[in-house]
Coordinates of N, CA and C (backbone and C1' of nucleotides) in Angstrom, one line a residue:
Chain A
M1103 N -138.3 148.2 -18.2 CA -139.7 147.9 -17.7 C -140.7 148.3 -18.6
T1104 N -141.4 147.4 -19.2 CA -142.5 147.8 -20.2 C -143.8 147.9 -19.5
P1105 N -144.8 148.5 -20.1 CA -146.1 148.7 -19.6 C -146.8 147.3 -19.4
F1106 N -146.5 146.4 -20.3 CA -147.1 145.1 -20.2 C -146.5 144.4 -19.0
Q1107 N -145.3 144.4 -18.8 CA -144.7 143.8 -17.6 C -145.3 144.4 -16.3
Q1108 N -145.4 145.7 -16.3 CA -146.0 146.3 -15.2 C -147.3 145.8 -14.8
K1109 N -148.2 145.6 -15.8 CA -149.5 145.1 -15.5 C -149.4 143.7 -15.0
V1110 N -148.5 142.9 -15.6 CA -148.4 141.5 -15.1 C -147.9 141.4 -13.7
Y1111 N -146.9 142.2 -13.3 CA -146.4 142.2 -12.0 C -147.5 142.7 -11.0
D1112 N -148.2 143.7 -11.4 CA -149.2 144.2 -10.6 C -150.3 143.2 -10.2
A1113 N -150.7 142.4 -11.3 CA -151.7 141.4 -11.0 C -151.1 140.3 -10.2
V1114 N -149.9 139.9 -10.4 CA -149.3 138.8 -9.6 C -149.1 139.2 -8.1
K1115 N -148.9 140.4 -7.9 CA -148.7 140.9 -6.5 C -150.0 140.7 -5.7
K1116 N -151.1 140.6 -6.3 CA -152.4 140.4 -5.6 C -152.6 139.0 -5.1
I1117 N -151.9 138.1 -5.6 CA -152.1 136.7 -5.2 C -151.7 136.6 -3.7
P1118 N -152.6 136.2 -2.9 CA -152.3 136.0 -1.4 C -151.4 134.8 -1.1
R1119 N -150.8 134.8 0.0 CA -150.0 133.7 0.4 C -150.8 132.4 0.6
G1120 N -150.3 131.3 0.2 CA -150.9 130.1 0.3 C -151.9 129.8 -0.9
R1121 N -151.9 130.7 -1.8 CA -152.8 130.5 -3.0 C -151.9 130.6 -4.3
V1122 N -152.4 130.0 -5.3 CA -151.7 130.1 -6.6 C -152.6 130.6 -7.7
S1123 N -152.0 131.1 -8.8 CA -152.8 131.5 -10.0 C -152.1 130.8 -11.2
T1124 N -152.7 131.0 -12.3 CA -152.2 130.5 -13.5 C -151.8 131.6 -14.5
Y1125 N -151.0 131.2 -15.5 CA -150.5 132.2 -16.5 C -151.8 132.7 -17.3
K1126 N -152.6 131.8 -17.5 CA -153.8 132.1 -18.3 C -154.7 133.1 -17.5
A1127 N -154.9 132.8 -16.2 CA -155.7 133.7 -15.4 C -155.1 135.1 -15.3
I1128 N -153.8 135.2 -15.2 CA -153.1 136.5 -15.1 C -153.4 137.2 -16.5
A1129 N -153.2 136.5 -17.5 CA -153.4 137.1 -18.8 C -154.9 137.7 -18.9
G1130 N -155.8 136.9 -18.4 CA -157.2 137.4 -18.4 C -157.4 138.6 -17.6
I1131 N -156.8 138.7 -16.4 CA -156.9 139.8 -15.5 C -156.4 141.1 -16.1
I1132 N -155.3 141.0 -16.8 CA -154.8 142.2 -17.4 C -155.4 142.6 -18.7
G1133 N -156.4 141.8 -19.1 CA -157.1 142.2 -20.3 C -156.5 141.7 -21.6
R1134 N -155.6 140.7 -21.6 CA -155.0 140.1 -22.8 C -155.1 138.6 -22.7
P1135 N -156.2 138.1 -22.8 CA -156.4 136.6 -22.6 C -155.5 135.8 -23.5
S1136 N -155.1 136.3 -24.6 CA -154.4 135.5 -25.6 C -152.9 135.7 -25.5
S1137 N -152.5 136.5 -24.5 CA -151.0 136.7 -24.3 C -150.4 135.9 -23.2
V1138 N -150.9 134.7 -23.0 CA -150.4 133.9 -21.9 C -148.9 133.6 -22.1
R1139 N -148.5 133.4 -23.2 CA -147.1 133.1 -23.4 C -146.2 134.3 -23.0
A1140 N -146.7 135.5 -23.4 CA -145.9 136.7 -23.1 C -145.9 136.9 -21.6
V1141 N -147.0 136.5 -20.9 CA -147.0 136.6 -19.5 C -145.9 135.8 -18.9
G1142 N -145.8 134.6 -19.3 CA -144.7 133.7 -18.8 C -143.3 134.4 -19.1
N1143 N -143.2 134.9 -20.3 CA -142.0 135.6 -20.7 C -141.7 136.8 -19.8
A1144 N -142.7 137.5 -19.4 CA -142.5 138.7 -18.5 C -142.0 138.2 -17.2
L1145 N -142.6 137.1 -16.7 CA -142.2 136.6 -15.3 C -140.8 136.1 -15.4
N1146 N -140.5 135.6 -16.5 CA -139.1 135.0 -16.6 C -138.1 136.1 -16.4
K1147 N -138.4 137.3 -16.8 CA -137.5 138.5 -16.7 C -137.8 139.3 -15.5
N1148 N -138.5 138.8 -14.5 CA -138.8 139.5 -13.4 C -137.7 139.4 -12.4
Y1149 N -136.9 140.5 -12.3 CA -135.8 140.5 -11.3 C -136.2 141.3 -10.1
F1150 N -137.4 141.5 -9.9 CA -137.9 142.3 -8.7 C -138.3 141.4 -7.6
G1151 N -137.9 141.8 -6.4 CA -138.5 141.1 -5.2 C -139.9 141.7 -5.0
G1152 N -140.7 141.1 -4.1 CA -142.0 141.7 -3.9 C -143.0 141.2 -4.9
V1153 N -142.6 140.5 -5.9 CA -143.5 139.9 -6.8 C -143.5 138.4 -6.6
P1154 N -144.6 137.8 -6.1 CA -144.6 136.4 -5.8 C -144.8 135.5 -7.0
C1155 N -143.8 135.6 -7.9 CA -144.0 134.9 -9.2 C -144.0 133.4 -9.0
H1156 N -143.6 132.9 -7.8 CA -143.6 131.5 -7.6 C -145.0 130.9 -7.4
R1157 N -146.0 131.8 -7.3 CA -147.3 131.4 -7.1 C -148.1 131.3 -8.4
V1158 N -147.4 131.4 -9.5 CA -148.0 131.3 -10.8 C -147.6 130.0 -11.5
I1159 N -148.6 129.2 -11.8 CA -148.3 127.9 -12.4 C -149.1 127.7 -13.7
C1160 N -149.0 126.5 -14.3 CA -149.7 126.2 -15.5 C -151.2 125.9 -15.2
S1161 N -152.0 126.0 -16.3 CA -153.4 125.8 -16.1 C -153.7 124.3 -15.8
N1162 N -152.9 123.4 -16.3 CA -153.1 122.0 -16.1 C -152.6 121.5 -14.7
G1163 N -152.1 122.4 -13.9 CA -151.7 122.0 -12.6 C -150.2 121.8 -12.5
N1164 N -149.5 121.8 -13.7 CA -148.1 121.7 -13.6 C -147.4 122.9 -13.0
L1165 N -146.2 122.7 -12.6 CA -145.5 123.8 -11.9 C -145.1 125.0 -12.8
G1166 N -144.8 124.7 -14.0 CA -144.2 125.7 -14.9 C -142.8 125.9 -14.6
G1167 N -142.2 127.1 -14.7 CA -140.8 127.3 -14.5 C -140.6 128.3 -13.4
Y1168 N -139.3 128.6 -13.3 CA -138.9 129.6 -12.3 C -137.5 130.1 -12.6
N1169 N -137.3 131.4 -12.6 CA -136.0 131.9 -13.0 C -134.9 131.6 -12.0
R1170 N -135.3 131.3 -10.8 CA -134.2 130.9 -9.8 C -134.2 129.4 -9.7
G1171 N -134.8 128.7 -10.6 CA -134.8 127.2 -10.5 C -136.1 126.7 -9.9
V1172 N -136.6 125.7 -10.6 CA -137.9 125.1 -10.1 C -137.8 124.5 -8.7
K1173 N -136.6 124.1 -8.4 CA -136.4 123.5 -7.0 C -136.8 124.6 -6.0
N1174 N -136.3 125.7 -6.2 CA -136.6 126.8 -5.3 C -138.1 127.2 -5.2
K1175 N -138.7 127.1 -6.4 CA -140.1 127.4 -6.5 C -140.9 126.4 -5.6
I1176 N -140.5 125.1 -5.7 CA -141.2 124.1 -4.9 C -141.1 124.4 -3.4
E1177 N -139.9 124.7 -3.0 CA -139.6 125.0 -1.6 C -140.6 126.1 -1.1
L1178 N -140.6 127.2 -1.9 CA -141.4 128.3 -1.5 C -142.9 127.9 -1.4
L1179 N -143.4 127.2 -2.4 CA -144.8 126.8 -2.4 C -145.1 125.9 -1.2
V1180 N -144.3 124.9 -1.0 CA -144.5 124.0 0.2 C -144.5 124.8 1.5
S1181 N -143.6 125.8 1.6 CA -143.5 126.6 2.8 C -144.7 127.4 3.0
E1182 N -145.5 127.6 2.0 CA -146.8 128.3 2.2 C -148.0 127.4 2.4
G1183 N -147.7 126.1 2.5 CA -148.7 125.1 2.8 C -149.4 124.5 1.6
I1184 N -148.7 124.5 0.5 CA -149.3 123.9 -0.7 C -148.7 122.5 -0.9
D1185 N -149.6 121.6 -1.2 CA -149.1 120.2 -1.4 C -148.8 119.9 -2.9
I1186 N -147.6 119.4 -3.0 CA -147.1 119.1 -4.4 C -146.6 117.7 -4.4
S1187 N -147.2 116.9 -3.6 CA -146.6 115.5 -3.5 C -146.8 114.7 -4.7
K1188 N -147.8 115.0 -5.5 CA -148.0 114.2 -6.7 C -147.4 114.9 -8.0
K1189 N -146.6 115.9 -7.7 CA -145.9 116.5 -8.8 C -146.8 117.5 -9.6
N1190 N -148.0 117.7 -9.2 CA -148.8 118.7 -9.8 C -149.7 119.3 -8.7
I1191 N -150.2 120.5 -8.9 CA -150.9 121.2 -7.9 C -152.4 121.1 -8.1
N1192 N -153.2 120.9 -7.1 CA -154.6 120.8 -7.2 C -155.2 122.2 -7.3
L1193 N -155.6 122.6 -8.5 CA -156.1 124.0 -8.6 C -157.4 124.2 -7.9
N1194 N -158.2 123.2 -7.8 CA -159.5 123.3 -7.1 C -159.3 123.8 -5.7
N1195 N -158.2 123.3 -5.1 CA -158.0 123.7 -3.7 C -157.2 125.0 -3.5
Y1196 N -156.3 125.3 -4.4 CA -155.4 126.4 -4.2 C -155.5 127.6 -5.1
K1197 N -156.3 127.4 -6.1 CA -156.3 128.6 -7.1 C -157.0 129.8 -6.5
W1198 N -156.4 130.9 -6.7 CA -156.9 132.2 -6.2 C -158.0 132.6 -7.1
K1199 N -159.2 132.9 -6.5 CA -160.3 133.4 -7.3 C -160.7 134.8 -6.8
K1200 N -160.6 135.7 -7.7 CA -160.8 137.1 -7.4 C -162.1 137.3 -6.8
K1201 N -163.2 136.7 -7.2 CA -164.5 136.9 -6.8 C -164.6 136.7 -5.3
K1202 N -163.9 135.8 -4.8 CA -164.0 135.5 -3.3 C -163.6 136.7 -2.5
F1203 N -162.7 137.5 -3.0 CA -162.2 138.6 -2.3 C -163.1 139.8 -2.5
L1204 N -163.8 139.9 -3.6 CA -164.6 141.1 -3.8 C -165.9 141.0 -2.9
K1205 N -166.2 139.8 -2.6 CA -167.4 139.6 -1.7 C -167.0 139.9 -0.3
Chain B
dC1412 P -142.4 148.7 -38.8 O5' -141.3 147.7 -39.5 C5' -141.1 147.9 -40.9 C4' -140.1 146.9 -41.4 C3' -140.5 145.5 -41.0 O3' -140.9 144.8 -42.1 C1' -138.2 146.1 -40.4
dT1413 P -141.5 143.4 -42.0 O5' -140.4 142.4 -41.8 C5' -139.3 142.2 -42.7 C4' -138.3 141.2 -42.2 C3' -139.0 139.8 -41.8 O3' -138.1 138.8 -42.2 C1' -137.9 140.7 -40.0
dA1414 P -138.7 137.3 -42.1 O5' -137.9 136.8 -40.8 C5' -136.5 137.0 -40.8 C4' -135.9 136.3 -39.5 C3' -136.6 135.0 -39.2 O3' -135.7 134.1 -38.7 C1' -136.8 136.6 -37.4
dA1415 P -136.1 132.6 -38.3 O5' -135.7 132.7 -36.7 C5' -134.5 133.3 -36.3 C4' -134.5 133.4 -34.7 C3' -135.0 132.1 -34.1 O3' -134.2 131.8 -33.0 C1' -136.3 133.9 -33.3
dT1416 P -134.3 130.4 -32.2 O5' -135.0 130.9 -30.8 C5' -134.3 131.9 -30.1 C4' -135.2 132.3 -28.9 C3' -135.8 131.1 -28.1 O3' -135.3 131.1 -26.8 C1' -137.3 132.9 -28.5
dG1417 P -135.4 129.7 -25.9 O5' -136.7 130.1 -25.0 C5' -136.6 131.2 -24.1 C4' -138.0 131.4 -23.5 C3' -138.7 130.2 -22.9 O3' -139.2 130.4 -21.6 C1' -140.1 131.3 -24.5
dA1418 P -138.3 129.9 -20.4 O5' -139.3 129.5 -19.3 C5' -140.0 128.4 -19.1 C4' -141.2 128.5 -18.3 C3' -142.3 129.4 -19.0 O3' -143.6 128.8 -18.8 C1' -141.9 130.2 -16.8
dC1419 P -144.0 127.8 -20.0 O5' -145.6 128.1 -20.1 C5' -146.1 129.2 -19.5 C4' -147.5 129.5 -20.1 C3' -148.5 128.3 -19.9 O3' -149.8 128.9 -19.6 C1' -148.2 128.7 -22.2
dC1420 P -150.9 127.8 -19.2 O5' -151.6 127.5 -20.6 C5' -152.3 128.6 -21.2 C4' -153.1 128.0 -22.4 C3' -153.9 126.8 -22.1 O3' -155.2 127.0 -22.6 C1' -152.6 126.5 -24.0
dA1421 P -156.4 126.0 -22.2 O5' -156.8 125.3 -23.6 C5' -156.9 126.2 -24.8 C4' -157.0 125.3 -26.0 C3' -157.9 124.1 -25.8 O3' -158.7 123.9 -26.9 C1' -155.7 123.5 -26.6
dT1422 P -159.7 122.6 -27.1 O5' -158.9 121.9 -28.3 C5' -158.4 122.7 -29.3 C4' -157.6 121.8 -30.3 C3' -158.2 120.4 -30.7 O3' -158.1 120.2 -32.0 C1' -156.1 120.1 -29.9
dT1423 P -159.0 119.0 -32.7 O5' -157.9 117.9 -33.0 C5' -156.8 118.2 -33.8 C4' -155.7 117.1 -33.7 C3' -156.2 115.7 -34.0 O3' -155.6 115.2 -35.1 C1' -154.8 115.9 -32.1
dA1424 P -156.0 113.6 -35.6 O5' -154.7 112.8 -35.0 C5' -153.4 113.3 -35.2 C4' -152.4 112.3 -34.7 C3' -152.7 110.8 -35.0 O3' -151.6 110.1 -35.2 C1' -152.6 111.2 -32.6
Chain C
dA415 P -155.4 111.0 -17.1 O5' -154.5 110.0 -17.9 C5' -153.6 109.1 -17.1 C4' -152.6 108.5 -18.0 C3' -151.7 109.5 -18.7 O3' -150.5 109.7 -18.0 C1' -152.7 108.0 -20.3
dT416 P -149.6 111.0 -18.1 O5' -148.8 110.8 -19.4 C5' -148.0 109.6 -19.6 C4' -147.5 109.5 -21.1 C3' -146.6 110.7 -21.4 O3' -145.5 110.3 -22.2 C1' -148.4 110.6 -22.9
dA417 P -144.3 111.3 -22.6 O5' -144.8 111.7 -24.1 C5' -144.9 110.7 -25.1 C4' -144.9 111.3 -26.5 C3' -144.0 112.5 -26.7 O3' -143.5 112.5 -28.0 C1' -146.3 113.1 -27.1
dA418 P -142.4 113.5 -28.5 O5' -143.3 114.3 -29.7 C5' -144.0 113.4 -30.6 C4' -144.9 114.3 -31.4 C3' -144.3 115.6 -32.0 O3' -144.6 115.7 -33.4 C1' -146.3 116.1 -30.8
dT419 P -144.1 116.9 -34.3 O5' -145.3 117.9 -34.4 C5' -146.6 117.4 -34.3 C4' -147.6 118.5 -34.7 C3' -147.0 119.8 -35.2 O3' -147.8 120.3 -36.3 C1' -148.2 120.3 -33.2
dG420 P -147.3 121.5 -37.2 O5' -148.3 122.7 -36.8 C5' -149.7 122.4 -36.8 C4' -150.5 123.5 -36.1 C3' -150.1 124.9 -36.6 O3' -151.2 125.7 -36.8 C1' -149.9 124.7 -34.3
dG421 P -151.1 127.2 -37.4 O5' -151.5 128.1 -36.1 C5' -152.7 127.9 -35.4 C4' -152.8 128.7 -34.2 C3' -152.3 130.2 -34.4 O3' -153.3 131.1 -33.8 C1' -151.2 129.2 -32.6
dC422 P -153.3 132.6 -34.3 O5' -153.5 133.4 -32.9 C5' -153.7 132.8 -31.7 C4' -152.9 133.3 -30.5 C3' -152.2 134.7 -30.8 O3' -152.9 135.7 -30.1 C1' -150.7 133.1 -29.8
dC423 P -152.6 137.2 -30.7 O5' -151.5 137.7 -29.7 C5' -151.6 137.5 -28.3 C4' -150.2 137.9 -27.7 C3' -149.6 139.2 -28.2 O3' -149.1 140.0 -27.2 C1' -148.1 137.5 -28.3
dA424 P -148.9 141.5 -27.4 O5' -147.5 141.8 -26.6 C5' -147.5 141.5 -25.2 C4' -146.1 141.4 -24.7 C3' -145.2 142.6 -25.0 O3' -144.4 142.7 -23.8 C1' -144.4 140.6 -26.0
dT425 P -143.4 144.0 -23.8 O5' -142.0 143.3 -24.2 C5' -141.6 142.2 -23.4 C4' -140.3 141.5 -24.0 C3' -139.1 142.5 -24.3 O3' -138.0 142.1 -23.6 C1' -139.5 141.1 -26.1
dT426 P -136.7 143.0 -23.5 O5' -135.7 142.3 -24.6 C5' -135.5 140.9 -24.6 C4' -134.8 140.5 -25.8 C3' -133.6 141.4 -26.2 O3' -132.4 140.6 -26.4 C1' -135.0 140.9 -28.0
dA427 P -131.0 141.3 -26.6 O5' -130.6 140.7 -28.0 C5' -130.8 139.3 -28.3 C4' -130.5 139.0 -29.7 C3' -129.4 139.8 -30.3 O3' -128.6 139.0 -31.2 C1' -131.3 140.3 -31.5

DNA sequence: CTAATGACCATTA
DNA sequence: ATAATGGCCATTA
């Protein structure tokens, strides 16, 4: 468990149910905007439960990957009420915005 | 130490 | 619109 991973997981844990975030957004939250790739890498090696890593997707609305199989990722997201009918996620509707919660 | 890898991103053709 | 390219960074061999 590296310090970097710890930050990533901590940020991902804050994503509420029914919402998604992006690798880029997570990178920004932890203070390393240019480490988006490393963020994905960290999530790839996340063997912990309690971290909703299935709610993290690409900035362009694509699903991204999942260490237990993308299929499983889709199931989880759909079960939380997110629509993936067109094979990409509408970030305008589902993206988690921190500001909304601070208010 | 160097080199290779990857659940990314933005730019270019 | 899609496809290829270069850059970026933490981890691992």
